[in-house]
XYZ file of C-alpha atoms in Angstrom:
695
model
C -22.343 -9.063 31.534
C -20.903 -6.243 29.333
C -19.696 -6.040 26.180
C -16.474 -3.658 24.833
C -15.043 -3.564 21.510
C -11.657 -2.255 20.980
C -9.754 -1.548 17.774
C -6.417 -3.789 17.520
C -4.640 -2.315 14.770
C -1.827 -4.596 15.314
C -3.905 -7.768 14.715
C -1.568 -9.102 11.148
C -2.328 -13.203 11.047
C -4.438 -15.927 12.850
C -1.480 -16.366 15.379
C -2.729 -12.922 16.364
C -6.388 -13.383 17.029
C -5.554 -16.897 19.263
C -3.343 -14.741 21.184
C -5.680 -12.493 21.712
C -8.995 -14.650 22.348
C -7.214 -17.372 24.885
C -4.792 -14.490 26.563
C -8.668 -13.011 27.472
C -10.048 -15.560 27.823
C -7.660 -16.732 30.480
C -8.557 -13.559 32.425
C -10.408 -13.355 35.616
C -13.729 -11.781 34.797
C -13.435 -12.035 31.399
C -16.416 -14.139 30.060
C -14.938 -14.487 26.437
C -13.234 -12.636 23.903
C -13.551 -13.219 20.073
C -11.613 -11.723 17.275
C -12.598 -10.405 14.152
C -9.723 -10.026 11.668
C -11.713 -8.305 8.991
C -12.425 -5.296 11.335
C -9.540 -5.487 12.957
C -11.271 -5.809 16.730
C -11.843 -7.744 19.509
C -15.403 -7.964 21.423
C -14.852 -8.494 25.008
C -18.038 -10.154 27.292
C -16.403 -9.197 30.664
C -17.769 -8.477 34.508
C -18.810 -5.109 34.690
C -16.547 -4.308 37.278
C -13.660 -4.583 34.289
C -13.576 -0.842 33.241
C -12.072 -0.016 30.045
C -8.322 1.083 31.056
C -8.483 -1.953 32.762
C -9.564 -4.028 29.737
C -6.973 -1.799 27.802
C -3.830 -2.714 30.037
C -4.808 -6.549 29.984
C -4.628 -6.767 26.202
C -1.759 -4.505 26.078
C 0.091 -7.220 28.518
C -0.955 -9.544 25.876
C 0.883 -7.440 23.182
C -1.214 -5.509 21.261
C -2.153 -1.680 20.801
C -5.762 -1.391 22.208
C -8.576 1.805 21.695
C -11.861 1.370 23.000
C -14.754 1.966 20.066
C -17.964 4.015 20.962
C -20.309 2.217 19.159
C -19.363 -1.560 18.230
C -20.929 -0.307 14.715
C -18.688 2.551 14.309
C -15.692 2.315 12.595
C -12.645 4.695 10.642
C -12.393 3.169 7.774
C -9.897 3.618 5.403
C -6.663 4.901 7.660
C -4.854 2.197 7.638
C -4.857 2.040 4.158
C -4.348 5.905 3.225
C -1.384 5.585 5.770
C 0.183 2.266 3.451
C -0.362 4.061 0.287
C 1.594 7.084 1.427
C 4.742 4.621 2.777
C 4.299 2.562 -0.108
C 4.795 5.632 -2.962
C 7.768 6.987 -0.893
C 9.361 3.366 -0.709
C 8.706 3.254 -4.296
C 10.086 6.699 -4.871
C 13.018 5.992 -3.333
C 13.931 3.157 -4.612
C 13.563 4.277 -8.397
C 16.321 6.925 -7.479
C 18.463 4.417 -5.618
C 18.518 1.888 -8.208
C 19.748 4.708 -10.608
C 22.558 5.620 -8.633
C 23.157 1.773 -8.241
C 23.422 1.372 -12.332
C 26.923 3.714 -11.775
C 28.403 1.634 -9.040
C 27.280 -1.605 -11.096
C 28.535 0.192 -14.489
C 32.078 0.168 -12.802
C 32.169 3.036 -10.294
C 35.556 2.713 -7.756
C 36.676 4.563 -4.978
C 36.129 8.165 -4.277
C 32.867 7.861 -7.456
C 31.826 4.713 -5.616
C 31.545 6.484 -2.134
C 29.746 9.234 -2.820
C 27.241 6.750 -4.882
C 26.781 5.103 -1.429
C 26.513 8.056 0.345
C 23.910 10.130 -1.920
C 22.152 6.337 -1.794
C 21.886 6.257 2.188
C 20.650 9.925 2.246
C 17.665 8.949 0.023
C 17.333 5.198 1.976
C 17.840 5.793 5.837
C 14.833 8.444 6.035
C 13.110 6.393 3.651
C 13.509 3.170 5.586
C 12.548 5.232 8.665
C 9.230 6.482 6.810
C 7.837 3.596 4.900
C 9.410 0.824 7.449
C 7.523 2.504 10.430
C 3.847 -0.370 9.861
C 6.380 -3.215 10.803
C 8.361 -1.381 13.183
C 5.936 -0.241 15.290
C 3.830 -3.945 15.218
C 7.440 -6.206 15.801
C 8.223 -3.736 18.391
C 5.017 -4.480 20.737
C 5.086 -7.561 20.428
C 9.212 -8.306 21.577
C 7.882 -5.929 24.659
C 5.471 -8.385 25.594
C 8.119 -11.069 25.048
C 6.276 -12.433 21.733
C 7.032 -12.707 18.271
C 5.049 -12.304 15.282
C 5.420 -12.126 11.334
C 6.979 -8.628 10.745
C 9.813 -9.337 13.370
C 12.163 -11.362 10.941
C 10.865 -8.419 8.213
C 12.694 -5.642 10.725
C 15.426 -7.869 11.477
C 16.698 -8.178 8.101
C 15.630 -4.808 6.614
C 17.800 -3.168 9.891
C 20.812 -5.676 9.467
C 21.079 -5.034 6.019
C 20.691 -1.163 6.166
C 22.780 -1.300 9.365
C 25.395 -3.244 7.234
C 25.125 -1.123 4.067
C 25.649 1.584 6.267
C 29.060 0.416 7.642
C 30.254 -0.716 4.547
C 29.853 2.771 3.034
C 31.318 4.289 6.299
C 34.404 1.914 5.676
C 34.400 2.626 1.934
C 33.823 -1.044 1.513
C 32.724 -2.413 -2.163
C 29.006 -3.118 -1.215
C 25.853 -1.455 -0.126
C 22.766 -3.060 0.251
C 19.858 0.487 0.029
C 18.649 -0.559 -3.072
C 17.430 -4.149 -2.149
C 16.355 -2.931 1.393
C 13.842 -0.478 -0.001
C 13.003 -2.641 -3.095
C 12.227 -5.228 0.058
C 10.010 -2.519 1.935
C 8.235 -1.383 -1.247
C 7.218 -4.994 -2.427
C 6.208 -5.394 0.735
C 4.226 -2.370 1.503
C 1.940 -3.412 -1.806
C 1.076 -6.725 -0.752
C -0.244 -5.129 2.719
C -1.745 -1.692 0.982
C -3.423 -4.588 -1.234
C -4.696 -6.937 2.197
C -6.180 -3.499 3.702
C -7.929 -1.994 0.651
C -9.605 -5.526 1.076
C -10.691 -5.659 4.489
C -11.951 -2.011 3.935
C -14.321 -2.905 1.132
C -15.572 -6.007 3.010
C -16.360 -3.541 5.854
C -18.114 -1.189 3.020
C -21.205 -3.404 3.231
C -21.803 -2.696 6.860
C -21.014 1.227 6.482
C -23.467 1.528 4.009
C -26.357 -1.051 5.750
C -25.925 1.647 9.235
C -26.232 4.835 6.447
C -29.898 3.658 5.985
C -31.080 4.898 9.351
C -32.076 8.558 10.127
C -29.440 10.433 12.090
C -31.942 11.196 14.138
C -36.004 12.551 15.187
C -38.099 14.956 16.096
C -39.367 13.615 19.634
C -43.069 14.818 21.065
C -42.995 16.083 24.351
C -45.271 15.958 26.936
C -46.657 19.296 26.477
C -46.556 18.702 22.953
C -43.845 20.434 21.536
C -41.431 18.763 19.069
C -37.646 18.537 19.894
C -34.563 17.396 17.821
C -32.744 14.302 19.313
C -29.926 12.439 17.625
C -30.142 8.827 17.113
C -28.249 7.733 19.773
C -30.150 9.689 22.206
C -33.748 7.909 21.330
C -34.973 5.706 23.932
C -38.050 2.983 24.246
C -40.947 4.909 24.684
C -40.398 8.388 23.144
C -43.008 9.208 20.664
C -41.277 10.071 17.122
C -42.807 12.555 14.755
C -41.986 11.165 11.158
C -42.888 13.439 8.136
C -43.483 11.716 4.912
C -40.484 11.038 3.027
C -38.588 10.421 6.089
C -36.669 7.838 7.204
C -37.226 6.170 10.722
C -34.241 6.282 13.443
C -35.626 4.273 15.665
C -38.243 0.010 15.674
C -41.262 1.591 16.673
C -45.236 1.056 16.940
C -47.754 3.309 15.005
C -49.255 5.230 17.346
C -51.362 7.904 15.573
C -51.626 8.020 11.351
C -51.236 5.544 8.778
C -48.986 5.723 5.373
C -47.117 4.156 3.122
C -43.631 2.481 3.563
C -40.775 1.508 1.602
C -40.229 -1.909 3.508
C -37.514 -3.431 0.880
C -35.087 -3.591 3.975
C -36.574 -6.308 4.983
C -38.869 -8.168 2.596
C -37.065 -7.101 -0.844
C -40.795 -6.351 -2.484
C -40.560 -3.100 -4.195
C -43.948 -2.249 -3.586
C -44.811 0.164 -0.912
C -47.138 -1.399 1.795
C -49.463 0.303 3.971
C -49.208 0.539 7.827
C -51.235 2.325 10.441
C -51.761 2.538 14.152
C -50.517 -0.666 15.704
C -48.558 -1.653 12.889
C -44.399 -2.329 13.602
C -42.241 -0.347 11.409
C -38.461 -0.347 11.238
C -35.570 1.650 11.333
C -34.050 2.360 8.096
C -37.375 2.449 6.441
C -38.611 5.401 4.812
C -41.850 7.233 4.920
C -43.333 7.415 1.767
C -46.842 8.816 2.549
C -48.323 10.992 5.109
C -47.238 12.174 8.663
C -47.301 9.075 11.576
C -46.060 9.425 15.502
C -44.333 6.499 16.061
C -43.445 5.425 20.075
C -40.258 3.799 19.817
C -39.758 0.062 20.839
C -35.642 -0.461 20.184
C -33.407 2.111 19.617
C -29.220 2.074 18.137
C -27.832 -1.518 18.408
C -30.883 -3.248 19.577
C -32.786 -2.031 16.417
C -33.660 -4.780 13.393
C -31.381 -2.985 11.196
C -28.264 -3.380 13.632
C -29.536 -7.034 13.543
C -28.605 -7.075 9.727
C -25.514 -5.389 10.318
C -24.152 -7.996 13.169
C -25.279 -10.942 10.998
C -23.368 -9.500 7.332
C -20.226 -8.889 10.008
C -19.961 -12.533 11.453
C -21.204 -13.988 8.257
C -18.583 -12.246 6.068
C -15.793 -13.668 8.305
C -13.151 -15.883 7.261
C -14.516 -17.190 4.333
C -11.525 -17.666 2.176
C -9.208 -21.575 2.182
C -7.003 -19.856 0.783
C -7.076 -17.333 3.612
C -7.070 -19.942 6.279
C -3.396 -21.654 4.786
C -1.540 -18.559 4.491
C -3.045 -17.872 7.907
C -1.456 -21.114 9.332
C 1.607 -20.928 6.975
C 2.150 -17.434 8.578
C 1.973 -18.776 12.391
C 5.006 -21.095 11.213
C 6.816 -18.542 8.972
C 8.393 -15.920 11.601
C 10.157 -18.731 13.751
C 11.074 -20.570 10.533
C 12.960 -17.695 8.990
C 14.809 -17.048 12.404
C 15.998 -20.182 12.624
C 17.294 -20.634 8.801
C 18.608 -17.348 9.584
C 20.512 -17.985 13.273
C 21.592 -21.413 11.639
C 23.248 -20.149 9.064
C 25.006 -17.231 11.136
C 26.281 -20.245 13.737
C 27.132 -22.429 10.729
C 29.559 -20.229 9.083
C 31.081 -18.854 11.970
C 32.117 -22.340 13.256
C 33.293 -22.559 9.783
C 35.684 -19.713 10.375
C 34.226 -17.727 8.223
C 33.769 -14.441 10.626
C 30.891 -12.235 11.766
C 30.754 -9.706 8.616
C 30.331 -12.720 6.101
C 28.421 -14.739 8.095
C 26.152 -11.986 8.822
C 25.947 -11.246 4.637
C 24.808 -14.844 4.437
C 22.274 -14.239 7.435
C 20.744 -11.387 5.929
C 20.811 -12.720 2.217
C 18.706 -15.344 4.040
C 15.928 -13.485 5.613
C 15.654 -11.049 2.647
C 15.537 -14.374 -0.040
C 12.829 -16.663 2.832
C 10.264 -12.815 2.253
C 7.415 -14.409 1.080
C 6.922 -11.387 -2.181
C 6.522 -13.849 -4.418
C 4.527 -16.733 -3.212
C 2.484 -13.891 -1.416
C 1.562 -12.344 -4.956
C 1.187 -16.065 -6.466
C -3.000 -15.625 -5.869
C -3.171 -11.622 -5.678
C -1.501 -11.198 -9.245
C -3.536 -13.681 -11.293
C -7.047 -12.421 -9.165
C -6.264 -8.595 -10.392
C -5.889 -9.628 -13.622
C -8.650 -11.771 -13.650
C -10.538 -8.997 -11.692
C -9.453 -6.552 -14.854
C -11.064 -8.994 -17.467
C -14.005 -9.438 -15.988
C -14.586 -5.425 -15.336
C -14.319 -5.330 -18.967
C -16.830 -7.846 -19.605
C -19.414 -5.648 -16.841
C -17.884 -7.553 -13.866
C -16.456 -5.552 -10.786
C -14.855 -7.963 -8.414
C -14.259 -6.024 -5.196
C -13.196 -9.045 -2.615
C -9.585 -10.365 -3.923
C -10.631 -14.089 -2.470
C -13.778 -14.027 -4.606
C -12.377 -15.631 -7.673
C -11.113 -18.264 -5.421
C -14.455 -19.316 -4.019
C -16.218 -18.501 -7.714
C -14.239 -21.323 -8.670
C -15.909 -24.026 -6.439
C -19.174 -23.169 -6.757
C -21.198 -25.787 -6.756
C -25.056 -24.496 -6.511
C -26.346 -20.654 -6.656
C -29.196 -18.812 -4.526
C -31.023 -16.111 -6.662
C -32.847 -13.093 -5.444
C -36.627 -12.473 -7.809
C -36.865 -8.757 -7.763
C -34.318 -6.810 -9.019
C -32.136 -9.640 -9.368
C -33.919 -12.575 -11.878
C -36.191 -9.920 -12.814
C -35.531 -6.318 -14.099
C -36.745 -4.510 -10.323
C -38.797 -2.014 -12.382
C -42.838 -2.538 -13.104
C -43.301 -1.708 -16.680
C -46.923 -1.013 -18.406
C -48.332 -4.250 -20.483
C -51.442 -2.578 -21.378
C -50.421 0.958 -23.089
C -52.777 0.860 -25.475
C -55.865 0.730 -23.416
C -55.103 3.896 -22.892
C -57.113 6.517 -25.495
C -54.852 8.909 -27.202
C -56.730 11.641 -26.009
C -56.430 10.698 -22.342
C -52.597 9.816 -22.396
C -51.528 13.804 -21.006
C -54.235 13.292 -18.460
C -52.741 10.042 -16.876
C -49.317 11.297 -17.259
C -50.109 14.391 -15.654
C -51.571 12.002 -12.696
C -48.535 9.567 -13.052
C -46.037 12.512 -12.442
C -47.507 13.964 -9.386
C -47.212 10.506 -7.517
C -43.494 9.080 -6.329
C -45.364 5.462 -6.507
C -42.983 3.134 -8.437
C -46.148 2.078 -10.617
C -47.042 5.906 -11.060
C -43.140 6.275 -12.539
C -43.629 3.028 -14.601
C -46.564 5.287 -16.405
C -44.270 8.123 -15.960
C -41.999 6.483 -17.829
C -43.716 5.413 -20.544
C -45.427 8.086 -21.634
C -42.634 10.539 -21.432
C -40.821 7.763 -23.670
C -43.850 8.354 -26.191
C -43.362 11.973 -26.907
C -46.336 12.832 -24.698
C -46.815 16.397 -23.106
C -48.534 16.033 -19.381
C -52.007 18.081 -19.078
C -52.615 20.880 -17.187
C -54.429 19.583 -13.549
C -56.082 21.830 -10.530
C -56.724 20.341 -7.108
C -54.386 17.882 -7.407
C -54.257 15.581 -4.238
C -52.797 12.103 -3.131
C -53.864 9.909 -0.665
C -51.664 7.304 0.617
C -52.397 3.860 0.058
C -54.950 5.358 -1.904
C -54.164 7.164 -5.507
C -54.345 10.553 -6.795
C -57.031 12.870 -7.586
C -57.326 15.683 -9.795
C -59.990 17.973 -11.569
C -59.501 18.241 -15.260
C -61.419 20.682 -17.462
C -64.143 20.481 -14.460
C -64.367 17.056 -14.167
C -62.941 14.374 -11.668
C -60.188 12.282 -12.660
C -58.050 10.161 -10.886
C -55.446 7.279 -10.655
C -56.212 4.866 -8.252
C -55.088 1.416 -6.358
C -58.011 -1.333 -7.830
C -60.143 -2.963 -5.181
C -59.450 -5.935 -6.356
C -55.564 -5.066 -6.100
C -54.915 -8.671 -4.721
C -55.897 -10.619 -7.425
C -55.064 -8.999 -9.936
C -51.260 -8.431 -9.240
C -49.451 -4.894 -10.380
C -52.399 -2.900 -11.042
C -53.586 0.616 -11.467
C -57.462 2.064 -12.329
C -57.402 5.298 -14.321
C -60.511 7.218 -14.301
C -61.479 10.261 -16.132
C -65.094 10.975 -17.412
C -65.996 7.666 -19.289
C -63.248 6.102 -19.663
C -62.219 3.535 -16.843
C -59.210 1.373 -17.227
C -57.341 -0.873 -15.542
C -53.693 -0.762 -16.162
C -51.502 -4.016 -15.398
C -48.110 -4.125 -14.731
C -45.075 -6.281 -15.027
C -41.691 -7.055 -13.943
C -39.596 -8.513 -16.810
C -37.092 -10.753 -16.789
C -34.174 -10.090 -17.174
C -32.594 -10.487 -20.321
C -30.505 -13.986 -20.669
C -32.095 -15.213 -17.122
C -32.573 -18.332 -18.851
C -29.855 -18.927 -20.653
C -27.540 -18.561 -17.422
C -28.978 -20.727 -16.032
C -29.000 -22.940 -18.339
C -24.884 -22.289 -18.658
C -24.963 -22.915 -14.716
C -26.454 -26.235 -14.963
C -24.010 -26.900 -17.396
C -21.786 -26.347 -15.278
C -22.694 -28.394 -12.812
C -24.029 -25.529 -10.533
C -27.703 -25.834 -9.258
C -30.148 -22.870 -8.986
C -33.021 -22.318 -6.658
C -34.594 -18.868 -6.008
C -34.924 -17.328 -2.416
C -36.992 -14.325 -2.122
C -38.967 -12.397 0.597
C -41.782 -11.376 -2.043
C -45.369 -13.093 -1.736
C -45.718 -16.784 -2.899
C -47.908 -15.980 -5.724
C -45.242 -13.563 -7.163
C -42.509 -15.894 -6.417
C -43.900 -18.667 -8.084
C -45.388 -17.389 -11.200
C -40.992 -16.806 -11.792
C -40.260 -20.071 -10.417
C -42.797 -21.768 -12.790
C -41.401 -19.643 -15.976
C -37.281 -19.926 -15.098
C -38.189 -23.539 -14.491
C -36.086 -24.321 -11.060
C -37.613 -24.624 -7.168
C -37.999 -21.280 -4.764
C -38.769 -20.573 -1.120
C -41.008 -17.405 -0.774
C -41.852 -14.814 2.057
C -38.463 -15.001 3.642
C -37.029 -12.726 6.082
C -32.977 -12.034 6.275
C -32.517 -13.932 8.890
C -34.289 -16.849 7.260
C -32.502 -16.481 4.094
C -29.231 -16.667 6.147
C -30.666 -19.825 7.908
C -31.148 -21.486 4.223
C -27.840 -20.032 2.847
C -26.427 -21.684 6.084
C -28.403 -24.924 5.856
C -27.203 -25.806 2.383
C -23.522 -24.912 3.128
C -23.979 -27.272 6.263
C -24.586 -29.908 3.238
C -21.931 -29.415 1.841
C -23.153 -27.146 -0.719
C -20.695 -24.332 -1.849
C -23.761 -21.442 -2.687
C -22.770 -18.525 -5.176
C -25.492 -16.120 -3.596
C -27.449 -13.931 -6.224
C -29.026 -10.567 -4.799
C -29.949 -6.952 -4.733
C -31.907 -5.982 -2.187
C -30.975 -4.126 1.742
C -32.519 -7.718 2.885
C -30.561 -9.857 1.066
C -27.122 -8.238 2.947
C -26.650 -11.259 5.580
C -27.165 -13.676 2.954
C -25.093 -12.272 0.646
C -21.942 -11.938 3.034
C -22.785 -15.529 4.560
C -22.915 -17.201 0.741
C -19.748 -18.935 0.335
C -19.381 -16.094 -2.869
C -21.608 -13.302 -3.608
C -22.907 -11.058 -6.720
C -25.419 -8.270 -7.545
C -26.617 -6.530 -10.369
C -25.072 -2.431 -10.472
C -28.808 -1.660 -9.796
C -28.800 -3.050 -6.151
C -28.957 -0.762 -2.916
C -25.866 0.533 -2.032
C -25.969 -2.215 0.844
C -26.521 -4.735 -1.569
C -23.790 -4.086 -4.011
C -20.777 -3.420 -0.966
C -21.955 -7.101 0.469
C -21.430 -8.697 -2.642
C -17.770 -9.965 -3.517
C -18.659 -9.101 -7.289
C -21.220 -6.747 -9.164
C -21.961 -6.949 -12.568
C -23.236 -4.326 -14.543
C -26.137 -4.262 -16.913
C -29.294 -5.996 -17.604
C -28.095 -9.115 -18.881
C -27.435 -11.558 -16.833
C -24.742 -13.326 -18.380
C -21.876 -12.509 -16.738
C -22.718 -14.581 -13.580
C -22.036 -17.600 -15.565
C -19.030 -15.442 -17.333
C -17.689 -14.763 -13.718
C -17.540 -18.779 -13.126
C -16.016 -19.628 -16.173
C -13.513 -16.518 -15.518
C -12.707 -18.049 -11.729
C -12.091 -21.737 -12.780
C -9.391 -20.727 -15.017
C -7.747 -18.025 -12.729
C -7.564 -20.871 -10.148
C -5.707 -22.794 -12.833
C -2.909 -20.455 -13.047
C -2.717 -19.430 -9.486
C -1.596 -23.144 -9.160
C 0.825 -22.641 -11.596
C 1.969 -19.456 -9.813
C 2.216 -21.396 -6.346
C 4.384 -24.037 -8.371
C 6.993 -21.099 -9.990
C 7.052 -19.906 -6.246
C 7.824 -22.817 -4.337
C 10.056 -23.815 -7.198
C 11.964 -20.468 -6.172
C 12.066 -20.811 -2.679
C 13.642 -24.503 -3.112
C 16.496 -23.284 -5.379
C 17.151 -20.112 -4.054
C 17.113 -20.896 -0.284
C 20.004 -23.625 -0.059
C 21.997 -21.466 -2.534
C 21.778 -18.359 0.327
C 22.589 -20.588 3.035
C 25.833 -21.732 1.062
C 26.775 -18.527 0.653
C 25.916 -18.258 -3.250
C 24.147 -15.009 -2.689
C 24.662 -11.635 -1.350
C 21.916 -8.856 0.242
C 21.465 -7.723 -2.896
C 21.212 -10.537 -5.374
C 18.775 -11.686 -2.952
C 16.711 -8.841 -3.577
C 17.139 -9.112 -7.208
C 16.078 -12.491 -6.810
C 13.006 -12.002 -5.048
C 11.835 -9.122 -7.159
C 12.517 -11.752 -10.005
C 10.713 -14.614 -8.683
C 7.672 -11.604 -8.734
C 8.037 -10.563 -11.773
C 7.385 -14.658 -12.992
C 4.861 -14.510 -11.013
C 3.355 -11.100 -12.595
C 4.005 -12.546 -15.851
C 2.462 -15.733 -15.946
C -0.724 -14.039 -14.281
C -1.429 -11.464 -17.243
C -1.904 -14.750 -18.805
C -5.261 -13.969 -18.039
C -6.046 -10.795 -19.581
C -8.695 -12.449 -21.255
C -9.840 -15.009 -19.199
C -13.934 -13.275 -19.157
C -14.147 -14.100 -23.440
């Protein structure tokens, strides 16, 4: 069987997902189809005899336009958001101008003056509707051509009917035109759709950032010994790659020649570099810190470990929000319910003898007044205000549903290095170094990129020490730095018993022989934050890829349980096991290796010092060294959901009152648009009470 991935931009709701998956799975030659709503893609597992054009035609018959993707991990992020923001800006600008013209009509303009304002409104509104309404029109047209419907169909019908009726009224010098209401309706709808698109782009950003950790290619050693550059897509298992110091690997492989130190935080989270030699496995995306090596590729492209992590992140991040699921279920019934209600209103008034013009105005008013703007804003408005309050507190919330999920958290899982600790080794015993030797030590440390050398350099730089002038400086990967100072050899090297002494380096200069010790300190307020979470009924656990000894020390200091030496898949498995036990897990991590676990958690947070992948995979990022924003975010989320429930009550109350009035003919399309906008304003005003939610 072969798997092919298609981009499906017209996928709007859970109903679209069901149509795609059921329609494809029932086709001969297709074994399975899985839609990804966040990425708007569908992966089809099929008989190799079915080519891409055939599959594209099958998807088109189901009602969707689709384009094959050359690589299942490549995407064009942000294109839809840019298109929507342009359409929203045009609609907003047009709505302001038309409203100014409408004020003149409402002020009592009559006859030719009123007609002139109506025609001016039409000149602004018609091009605006044609341009800004394209996202809805295209989606509705694609569905109707295949004899299907979606939630864009009633929106399109309402907009076109109201615009056509307004044009008719203008042409016959009628008293009413509804261009203002139509354009305003489009503006609110586009605002909601743009916010949704931005959130999905951010969710996908984590996978993109992860894939950027791999090299774009490598120098391959040919049979005659020459080297030739190959792009990552052109690499194949068995090829021998020359990887210089400072380069990232473009494929998984095994070292054939040479030895070096590698930054393996991608998989282990361990900040200290790891030594690898002939026969050892190395992975795509890891950084060669020391000497050149020759690596024989064993897995390339989508078969690499980093691609597996990306797929885990993508799979784990789908459909986590209860609110999203409820909204999707509601969307399945929205289109038929609105169609039925508007049609019944039209038919009822026709039977009552109201005539087609009056009946049509009522049907259009019903279509507009049932626009789910207030319901659609009930949650996002509260989330945005609360997110602003949290931003002032140093917490950046980037997923609109993260606050909802934060309010439901029942347990928390923390990574160790860089999350509970600062992730920056600090020199514990600088006083062991004599003042006369400090410039020599600083000069040795400045010659290396090793994290412990960086810690030495930071300390003595801050102390105002000037480095000495050294000669014959050499660095041996995995051993340390050696040099000559005033004719004597000096060195900063790995101690022989490093495993027993923890993080340490040995400094030798003349008669000086000092063992320098380092520690990765806990974040300020780490203990207090865990106590706050415990008071909120949230227990904490450490899930770490670090060595057992290092994790046990931190767990003992904080008084919580821990699991050590975990791979990314291991962390993901534990998070899922906790979820199966009924826990709603808050995952807090920073490393590349935390990406799948961050995506799989009920909700996730990362410190600002986290890798790009960690920050993008998390739902929220907290700034500064303190861990206290984690507890503050949970508290703010619980306050936010209380306001969300109030907003739902307001929005539902609006529909309970307004819809019957529209059906009974007491509401014109303009009043319907104003009522719809007024309900949105009330919902937003209530949400503004969350300005201080994080204090």
